[in-house]
CSV table of C-alpha atoms and ligand atoms in Angstrom, one decimal:
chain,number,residue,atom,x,y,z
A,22,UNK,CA,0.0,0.0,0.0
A,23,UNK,CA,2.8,2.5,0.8
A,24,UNK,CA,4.5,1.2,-2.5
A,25,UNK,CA,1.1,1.9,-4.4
A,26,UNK,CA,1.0,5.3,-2.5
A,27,UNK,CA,4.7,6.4,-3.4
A,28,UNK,CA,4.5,5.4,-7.2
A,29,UNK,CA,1.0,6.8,-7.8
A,30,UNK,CA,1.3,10.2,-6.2
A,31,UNK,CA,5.2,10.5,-6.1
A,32,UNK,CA,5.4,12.4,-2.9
A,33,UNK,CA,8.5,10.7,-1.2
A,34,UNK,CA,9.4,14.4,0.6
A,35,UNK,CA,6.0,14.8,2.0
A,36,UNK,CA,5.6,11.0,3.3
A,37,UNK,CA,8.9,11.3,5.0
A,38,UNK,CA,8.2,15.0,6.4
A,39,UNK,CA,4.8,14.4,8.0
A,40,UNK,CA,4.5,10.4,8.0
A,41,UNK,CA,8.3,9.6,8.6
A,42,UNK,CA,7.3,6.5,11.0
A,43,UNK,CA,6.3,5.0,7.2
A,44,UNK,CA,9.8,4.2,6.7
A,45,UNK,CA,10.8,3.2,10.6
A,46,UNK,CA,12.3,0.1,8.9
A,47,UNK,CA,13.8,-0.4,5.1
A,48,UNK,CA,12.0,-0.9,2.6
A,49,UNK,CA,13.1,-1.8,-1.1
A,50,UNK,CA,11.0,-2.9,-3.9
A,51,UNK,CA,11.2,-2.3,-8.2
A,52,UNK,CA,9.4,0.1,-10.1
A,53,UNK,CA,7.5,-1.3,-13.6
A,54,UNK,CA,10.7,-0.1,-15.7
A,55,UNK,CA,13.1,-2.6,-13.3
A,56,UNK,CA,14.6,0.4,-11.6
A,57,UNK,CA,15.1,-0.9,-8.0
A,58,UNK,CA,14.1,1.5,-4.8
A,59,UNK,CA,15.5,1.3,-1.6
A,60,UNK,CA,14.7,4.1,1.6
A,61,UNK,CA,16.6,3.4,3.9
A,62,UNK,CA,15.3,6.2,6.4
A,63,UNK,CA,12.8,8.9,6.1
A,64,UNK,CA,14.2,11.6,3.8
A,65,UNK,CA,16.9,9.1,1.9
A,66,UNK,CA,16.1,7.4,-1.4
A,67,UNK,CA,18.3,5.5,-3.4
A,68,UNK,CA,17.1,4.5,-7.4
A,69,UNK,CA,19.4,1.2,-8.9
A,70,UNK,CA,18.5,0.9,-12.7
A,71,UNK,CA,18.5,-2.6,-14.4
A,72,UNK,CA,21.4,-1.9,-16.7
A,73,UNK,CA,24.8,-1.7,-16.0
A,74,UNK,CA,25.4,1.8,-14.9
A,75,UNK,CA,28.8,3.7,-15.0
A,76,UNK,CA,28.3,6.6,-12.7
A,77,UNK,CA,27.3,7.1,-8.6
A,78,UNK,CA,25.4,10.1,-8.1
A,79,UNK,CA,24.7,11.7,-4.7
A,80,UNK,CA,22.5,14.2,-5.1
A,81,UNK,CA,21.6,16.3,-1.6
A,82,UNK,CA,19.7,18.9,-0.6
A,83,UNK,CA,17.9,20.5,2.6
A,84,UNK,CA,21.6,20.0,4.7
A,85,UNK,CA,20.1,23.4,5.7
A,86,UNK,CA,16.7,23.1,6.2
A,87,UNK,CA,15.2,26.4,5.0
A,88,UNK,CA,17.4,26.3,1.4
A,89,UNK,CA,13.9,25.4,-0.2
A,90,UNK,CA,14.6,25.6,-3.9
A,91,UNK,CA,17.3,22.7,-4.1
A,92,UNK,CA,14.7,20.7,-1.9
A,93,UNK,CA,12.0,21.0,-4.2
A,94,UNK,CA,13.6,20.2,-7.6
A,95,UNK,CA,15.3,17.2,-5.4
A,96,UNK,CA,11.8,16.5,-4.4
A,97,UNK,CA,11.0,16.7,-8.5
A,98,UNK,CA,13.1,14.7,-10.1
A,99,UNK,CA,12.4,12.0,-7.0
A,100,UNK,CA,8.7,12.0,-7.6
A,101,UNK,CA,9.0,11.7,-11.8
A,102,UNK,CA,11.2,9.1,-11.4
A,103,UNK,CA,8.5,7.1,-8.5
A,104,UNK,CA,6.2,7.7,-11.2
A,105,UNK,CA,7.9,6.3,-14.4
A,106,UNK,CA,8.5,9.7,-15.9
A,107,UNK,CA,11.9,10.0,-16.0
A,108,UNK,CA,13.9,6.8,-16.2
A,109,UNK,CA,17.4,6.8,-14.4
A,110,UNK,CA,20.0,5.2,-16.1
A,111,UNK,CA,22.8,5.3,-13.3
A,112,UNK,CA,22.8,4.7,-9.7
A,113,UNK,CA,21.6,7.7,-7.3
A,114,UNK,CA,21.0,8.6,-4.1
A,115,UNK,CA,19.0,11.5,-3.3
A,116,UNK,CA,19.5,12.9,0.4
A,117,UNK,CA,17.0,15.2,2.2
A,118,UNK,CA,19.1,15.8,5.0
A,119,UNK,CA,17.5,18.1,7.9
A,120,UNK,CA,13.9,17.1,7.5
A,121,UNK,CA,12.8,18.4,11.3
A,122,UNK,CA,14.9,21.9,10.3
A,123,UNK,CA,13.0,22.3,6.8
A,124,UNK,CA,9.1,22.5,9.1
A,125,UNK,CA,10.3,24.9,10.9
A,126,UNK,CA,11.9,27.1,8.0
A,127,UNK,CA,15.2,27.6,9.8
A,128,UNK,CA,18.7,26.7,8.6
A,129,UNK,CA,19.2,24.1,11.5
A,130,UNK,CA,17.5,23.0,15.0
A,131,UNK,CA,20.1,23.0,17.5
A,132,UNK,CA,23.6,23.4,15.1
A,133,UNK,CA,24.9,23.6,11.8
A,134,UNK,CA,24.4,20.5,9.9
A,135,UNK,CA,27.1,21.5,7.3
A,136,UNK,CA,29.8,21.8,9.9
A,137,UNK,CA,29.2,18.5,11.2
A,138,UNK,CA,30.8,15.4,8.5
A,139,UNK,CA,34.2,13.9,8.4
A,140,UNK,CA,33.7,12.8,12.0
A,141,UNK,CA,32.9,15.9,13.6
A,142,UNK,CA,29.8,14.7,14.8
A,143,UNK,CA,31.5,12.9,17.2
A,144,UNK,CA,33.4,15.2,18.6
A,145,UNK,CA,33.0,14.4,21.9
A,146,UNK,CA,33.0,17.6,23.6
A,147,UNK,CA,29.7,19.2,22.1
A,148,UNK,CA,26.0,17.9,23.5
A,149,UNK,CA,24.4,15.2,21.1
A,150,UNK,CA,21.6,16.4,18.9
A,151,UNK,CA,19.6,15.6,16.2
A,152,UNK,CA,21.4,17.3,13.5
A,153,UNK,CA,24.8,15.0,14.7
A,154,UNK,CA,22.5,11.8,15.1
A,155,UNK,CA,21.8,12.7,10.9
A,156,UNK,CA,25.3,13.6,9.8
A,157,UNK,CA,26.4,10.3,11.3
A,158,UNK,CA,23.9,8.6,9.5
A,159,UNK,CA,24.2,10.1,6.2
A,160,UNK,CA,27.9,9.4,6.5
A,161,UNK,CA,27.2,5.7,6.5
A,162,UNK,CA,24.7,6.0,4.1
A,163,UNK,CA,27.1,7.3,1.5
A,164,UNK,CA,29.7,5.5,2.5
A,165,UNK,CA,27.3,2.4,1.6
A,166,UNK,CA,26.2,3.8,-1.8
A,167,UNK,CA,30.2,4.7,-2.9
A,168,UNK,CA,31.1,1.3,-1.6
A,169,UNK,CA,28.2,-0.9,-3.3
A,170,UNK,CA,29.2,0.5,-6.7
A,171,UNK,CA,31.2,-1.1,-9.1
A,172,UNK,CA,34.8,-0.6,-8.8
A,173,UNK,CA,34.9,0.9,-12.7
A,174,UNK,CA,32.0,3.6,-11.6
A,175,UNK,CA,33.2,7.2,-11.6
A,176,UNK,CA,31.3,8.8,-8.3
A,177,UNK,CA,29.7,12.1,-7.6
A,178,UNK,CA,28.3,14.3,-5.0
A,179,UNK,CA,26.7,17.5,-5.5
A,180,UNK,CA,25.8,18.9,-2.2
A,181,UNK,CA,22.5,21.5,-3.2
A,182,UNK,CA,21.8,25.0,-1.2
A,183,UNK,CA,20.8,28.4,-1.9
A,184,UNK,CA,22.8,31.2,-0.4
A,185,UNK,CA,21.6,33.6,2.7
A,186,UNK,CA,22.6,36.6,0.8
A,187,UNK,CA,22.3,37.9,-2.7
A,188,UNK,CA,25.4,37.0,-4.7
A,189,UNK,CA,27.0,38.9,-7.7
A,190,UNK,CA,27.2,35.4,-9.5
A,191,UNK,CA,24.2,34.2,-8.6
A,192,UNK,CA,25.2,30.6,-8.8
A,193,UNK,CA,28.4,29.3,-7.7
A,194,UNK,CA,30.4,26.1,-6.5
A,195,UNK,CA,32.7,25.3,-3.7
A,196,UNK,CA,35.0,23.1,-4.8
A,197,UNK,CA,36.7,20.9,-1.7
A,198,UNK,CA,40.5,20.4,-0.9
A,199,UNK,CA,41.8,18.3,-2.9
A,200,UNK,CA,45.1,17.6,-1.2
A,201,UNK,CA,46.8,18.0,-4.4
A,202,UNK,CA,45.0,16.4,-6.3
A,203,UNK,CA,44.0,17.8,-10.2
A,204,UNK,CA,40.7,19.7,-10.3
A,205,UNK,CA,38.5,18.5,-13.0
A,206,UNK,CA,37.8,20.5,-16.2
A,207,UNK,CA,34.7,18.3,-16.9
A,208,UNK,CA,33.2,18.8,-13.6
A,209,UNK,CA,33.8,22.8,-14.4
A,210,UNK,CA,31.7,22.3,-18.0
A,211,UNK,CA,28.9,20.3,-15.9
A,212,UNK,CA,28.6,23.1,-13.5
A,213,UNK,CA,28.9,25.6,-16.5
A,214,UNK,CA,26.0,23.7,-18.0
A,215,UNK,CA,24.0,23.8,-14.8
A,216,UNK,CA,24.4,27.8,-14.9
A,217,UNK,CA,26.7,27.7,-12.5
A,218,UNK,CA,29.2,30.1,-13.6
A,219,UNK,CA,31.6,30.8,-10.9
A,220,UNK,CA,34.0,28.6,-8.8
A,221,UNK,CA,35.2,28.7,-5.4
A,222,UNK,CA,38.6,26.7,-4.4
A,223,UNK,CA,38.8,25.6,-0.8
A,224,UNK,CA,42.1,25.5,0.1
A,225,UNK,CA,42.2,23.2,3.5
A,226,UNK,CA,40.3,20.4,4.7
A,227,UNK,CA,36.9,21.5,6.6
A,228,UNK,CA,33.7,19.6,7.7
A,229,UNK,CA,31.6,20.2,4.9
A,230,UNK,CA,29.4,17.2,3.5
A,231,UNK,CA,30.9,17.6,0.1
A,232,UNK,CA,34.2,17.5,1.4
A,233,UNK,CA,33.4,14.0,3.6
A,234,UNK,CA,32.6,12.7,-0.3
A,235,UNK,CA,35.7,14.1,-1.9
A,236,UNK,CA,38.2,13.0,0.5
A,237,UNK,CA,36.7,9.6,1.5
A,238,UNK,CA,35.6,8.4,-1.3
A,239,UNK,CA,37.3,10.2,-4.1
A,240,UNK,CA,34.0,11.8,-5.5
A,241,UNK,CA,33.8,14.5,-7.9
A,242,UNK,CA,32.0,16.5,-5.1
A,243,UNK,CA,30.7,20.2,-4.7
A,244,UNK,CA,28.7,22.1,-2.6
A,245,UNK,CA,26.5,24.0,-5.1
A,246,UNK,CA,24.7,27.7,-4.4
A,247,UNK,CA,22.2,28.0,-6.5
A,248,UNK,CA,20.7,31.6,-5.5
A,249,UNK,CA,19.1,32.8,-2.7
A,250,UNK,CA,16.6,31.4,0.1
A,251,UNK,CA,13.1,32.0,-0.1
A,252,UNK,CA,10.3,29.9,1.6
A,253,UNK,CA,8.9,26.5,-0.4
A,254,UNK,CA,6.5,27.5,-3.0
A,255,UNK,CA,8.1,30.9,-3.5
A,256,UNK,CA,10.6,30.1,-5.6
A,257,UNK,CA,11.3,31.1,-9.0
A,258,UNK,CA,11.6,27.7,-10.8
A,259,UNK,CA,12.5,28.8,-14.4
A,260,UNK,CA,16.0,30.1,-12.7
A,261,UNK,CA,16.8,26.9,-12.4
A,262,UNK,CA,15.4,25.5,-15.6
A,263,UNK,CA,19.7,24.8,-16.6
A,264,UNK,CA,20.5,23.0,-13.8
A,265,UNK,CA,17.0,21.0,-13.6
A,266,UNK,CA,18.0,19.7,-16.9
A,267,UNK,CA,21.6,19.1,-16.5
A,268,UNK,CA,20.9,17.2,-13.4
A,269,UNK,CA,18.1,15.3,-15.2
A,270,UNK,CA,20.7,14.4,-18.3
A,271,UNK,CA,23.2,13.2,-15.7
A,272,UNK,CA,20.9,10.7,-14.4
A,273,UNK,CA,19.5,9.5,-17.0
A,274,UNK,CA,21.4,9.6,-20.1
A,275,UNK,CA,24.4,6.6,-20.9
A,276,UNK,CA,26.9,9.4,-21.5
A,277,UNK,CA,26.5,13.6,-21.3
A,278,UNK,CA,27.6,15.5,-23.8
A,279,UNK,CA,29.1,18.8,-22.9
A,280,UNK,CA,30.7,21.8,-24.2
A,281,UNK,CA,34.0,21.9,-22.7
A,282,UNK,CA,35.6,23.9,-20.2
A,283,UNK,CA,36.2,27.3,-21.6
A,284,UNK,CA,38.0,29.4,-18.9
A,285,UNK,CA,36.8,33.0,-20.7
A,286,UNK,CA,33.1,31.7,-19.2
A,287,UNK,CA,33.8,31.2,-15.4
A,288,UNK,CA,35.1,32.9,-12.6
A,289,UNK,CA,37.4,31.6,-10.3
A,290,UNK,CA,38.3,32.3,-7.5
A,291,UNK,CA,40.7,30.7,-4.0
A,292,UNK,CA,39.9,31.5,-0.7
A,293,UNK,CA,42.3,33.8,0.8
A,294,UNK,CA,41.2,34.4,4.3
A,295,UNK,CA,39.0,32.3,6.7
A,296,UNK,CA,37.9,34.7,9.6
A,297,UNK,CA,36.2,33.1,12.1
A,298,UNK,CA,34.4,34.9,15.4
A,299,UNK,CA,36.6,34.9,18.1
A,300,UNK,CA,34.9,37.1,20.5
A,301,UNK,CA,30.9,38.4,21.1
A,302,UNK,CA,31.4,41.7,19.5
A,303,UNK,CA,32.7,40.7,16.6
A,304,UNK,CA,31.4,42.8,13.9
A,305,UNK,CA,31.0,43.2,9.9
A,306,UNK,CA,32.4,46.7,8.6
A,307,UNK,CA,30.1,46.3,5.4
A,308,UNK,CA,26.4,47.0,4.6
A,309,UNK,CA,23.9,43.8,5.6
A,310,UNK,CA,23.1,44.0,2.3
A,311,UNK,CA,26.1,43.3,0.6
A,312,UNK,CA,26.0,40.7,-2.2
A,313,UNK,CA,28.7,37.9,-2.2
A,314,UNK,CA,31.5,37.9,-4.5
A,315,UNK,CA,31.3,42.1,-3.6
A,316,UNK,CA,35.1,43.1,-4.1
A,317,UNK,CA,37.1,45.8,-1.8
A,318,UNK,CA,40.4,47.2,-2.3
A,319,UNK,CA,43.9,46.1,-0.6
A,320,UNK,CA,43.0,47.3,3.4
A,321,UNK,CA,39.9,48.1,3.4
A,322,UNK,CA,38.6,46.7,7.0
A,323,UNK,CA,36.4,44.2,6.6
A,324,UNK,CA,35.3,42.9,10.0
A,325,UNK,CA,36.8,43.2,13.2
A,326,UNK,CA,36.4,41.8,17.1
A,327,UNK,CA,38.4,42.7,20.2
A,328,UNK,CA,42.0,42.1,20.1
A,329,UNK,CA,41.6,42.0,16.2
A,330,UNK,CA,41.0,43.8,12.7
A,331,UNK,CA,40.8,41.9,9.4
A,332,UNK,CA,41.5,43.6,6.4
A,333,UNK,CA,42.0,43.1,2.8
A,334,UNK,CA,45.1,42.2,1.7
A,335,UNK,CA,45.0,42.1,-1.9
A,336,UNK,CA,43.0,44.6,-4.6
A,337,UNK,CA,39.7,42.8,-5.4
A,338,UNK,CA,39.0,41.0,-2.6
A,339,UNK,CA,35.7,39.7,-2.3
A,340,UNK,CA,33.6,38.7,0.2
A,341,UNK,CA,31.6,35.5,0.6
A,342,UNK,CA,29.6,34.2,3.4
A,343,UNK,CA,29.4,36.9,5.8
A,344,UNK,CA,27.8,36.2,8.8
A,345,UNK,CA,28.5,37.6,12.1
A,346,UNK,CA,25.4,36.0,13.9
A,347,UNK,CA,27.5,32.1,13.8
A,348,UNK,CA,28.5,30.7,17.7
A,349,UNK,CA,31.7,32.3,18.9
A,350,UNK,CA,34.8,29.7,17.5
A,351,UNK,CA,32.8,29.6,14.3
A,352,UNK,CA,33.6,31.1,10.5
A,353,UNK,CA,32.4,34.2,10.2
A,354,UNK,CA,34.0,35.6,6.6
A,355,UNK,CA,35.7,34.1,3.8
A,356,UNK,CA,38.0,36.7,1.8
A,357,UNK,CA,38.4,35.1,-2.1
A,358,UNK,CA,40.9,36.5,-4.9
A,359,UNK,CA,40.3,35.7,-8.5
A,360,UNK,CA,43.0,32.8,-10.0
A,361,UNK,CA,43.1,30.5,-12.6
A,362,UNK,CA,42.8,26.9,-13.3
B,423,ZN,ZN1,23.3,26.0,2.8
């Protein structure tokens, strides 16, 4: 009956928000086109096609509960495919991570999901919550979808969330450490493709979920910003008409054809400076209102806290990420400078 309910109405999102005790155990079962379903847990949904399939997608979204618009063309492409209209033709898993954060419309419950993988969940020192109870368990969860591929399959995370602020370029990428490792041209033409036309390169290793994917498992992974937050239903879908259909391609075409990379059409830029609040009167020396990616000159004073001043230290400097409201210890800035790949 919950099969029946799940492939005729498609609604896996709302069953696992307001029904979750439907999926209290596992469940797994095959859709009319062969394609295998497995949930493992309310809010987690993994598709297996028949064929022989040569990519392992993660695709996530709602890691903070109140980025609506990657949460509802997750919630999309997962009810087409319950309902035979799209037929994926590779492995994926699609995550909706902080279910309890997205009915209340906040970014988290009790603590910042996306600060919480690699382990840090764990960390002994903090209280538990429910928010570390679900990084732990989405941790094992991917961990079980990278391992049950097949050796040959090329893996891929792309970790989906709209932006607090306004942003210059609307939709950008954070692309993990890599510890040396090459950065991938292709993955920069698939994000190009998606309309995502600026890059971000992280420069040390943090607690990100995309990051847990890159360095564990050796996925092509990103955390993706695809505009800003606004509440479910009030987003503008046809901004994201190039990414809906890039993402839909991905999954269920044998091989994507792209344009490739083309350096003149994205931005790119490294981080420079990671400030992070050390003290309660930390403050922001810029307008609330200041779109990311906004670009200051060499010493202009960008933020500053007792004991402390952070400035620019380069000519177009740009901002991303202010927020001075995060928990003392936390990151409060990130300074980028433009480079190349
Ligand atoms: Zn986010």
């Amino acid at each position: 009956m919950l099969v029946d309910r799940l492939t005729e109405t498609g609604q896996f999102l709302a069953c696992s928000r307001f029904d979750p005790h439907l999926f209290s155990s596992p469940i797994e079962f095959s859709l009319a086109n062969g394609v295998n379903v497995a949930i493992p847990s309310p809010g987690i949904i993994q598709f297996s096609p028949a064929n022989q399939a040569s990519k392992d997608i993660v695709l996530s979204c709602g890691v903070h509960g109140n980025e609506t618009a990657p949460i509802e063309i997750c919630d999309d492409l997962v009810s087409r495919i319950l309902r035979l209209e799209l037929c994926p033709r590779q492995r994926v898993l699609f995550i909706f991570a902080n279910l309890p954060a997205m009915d209340i419309a906040q970014r988290f419950v009790e603590e910042n999901m996306n600060r919480l993988f690699s382990g840090e969940h764990a960390n002994s020192t903090a209280a538990q919550n429910q928010e570390r109870l679900r990084a732990c368990e989405l941790e094992k969860v991917v961990g079980q979808f990278f391992q049950t591929g097949t050796s040959e399959s090329t893996r891929f995370h792309y970790d989906l969330h709209t932006a607090i602020r306004a942003s210059k370029n609307d939709k950008f990428a954070v692309y993990p450490f890599l510890h040396g490792g090459r950065h991938s041209h292709e993955q920069l033409a698939f994000l190009l493709a998606c309309g995502v036309n600026t890059i971000l390169l992280s420069e040390s290793p943090t607690t990100t979920f995309s990051y847990f994917s890159s360095r564990q498992f050796g996925a092509h992974a990103f955390t993706v910003e695809l505009g800003k937050v606004y509440p479910f239903g009030q987003n503008d879908m046809s901004q994201f008409a190039a990414v809906i259909k890039t993402l839909e391609a991905l999954i269920s075409e044998d091989h994507l054809s792209l344009p490739p990379f083309d350096s003149e059409k994205m931005y790119i830029y490294r981080v420079n400076q990671v400030i992070n609040k050390h003290h309660h009167d930390f403050k922001l020396h810029f307008e609330d209102a200041t779109p990311n990616f906004t670009d200051f000159e060499k010493g202009h004073l960008l933020a500053s806290e007792t004991g402390a001043e952070y400035r620019c230290e380069f000519d177009g400097e740009a901002i991303v990420f202010p927020n001075e409201n995060v928990a003392i210890g936390q990151r409060a800035l990130l300074t980028v400078v433009p480079t190349q790949l």
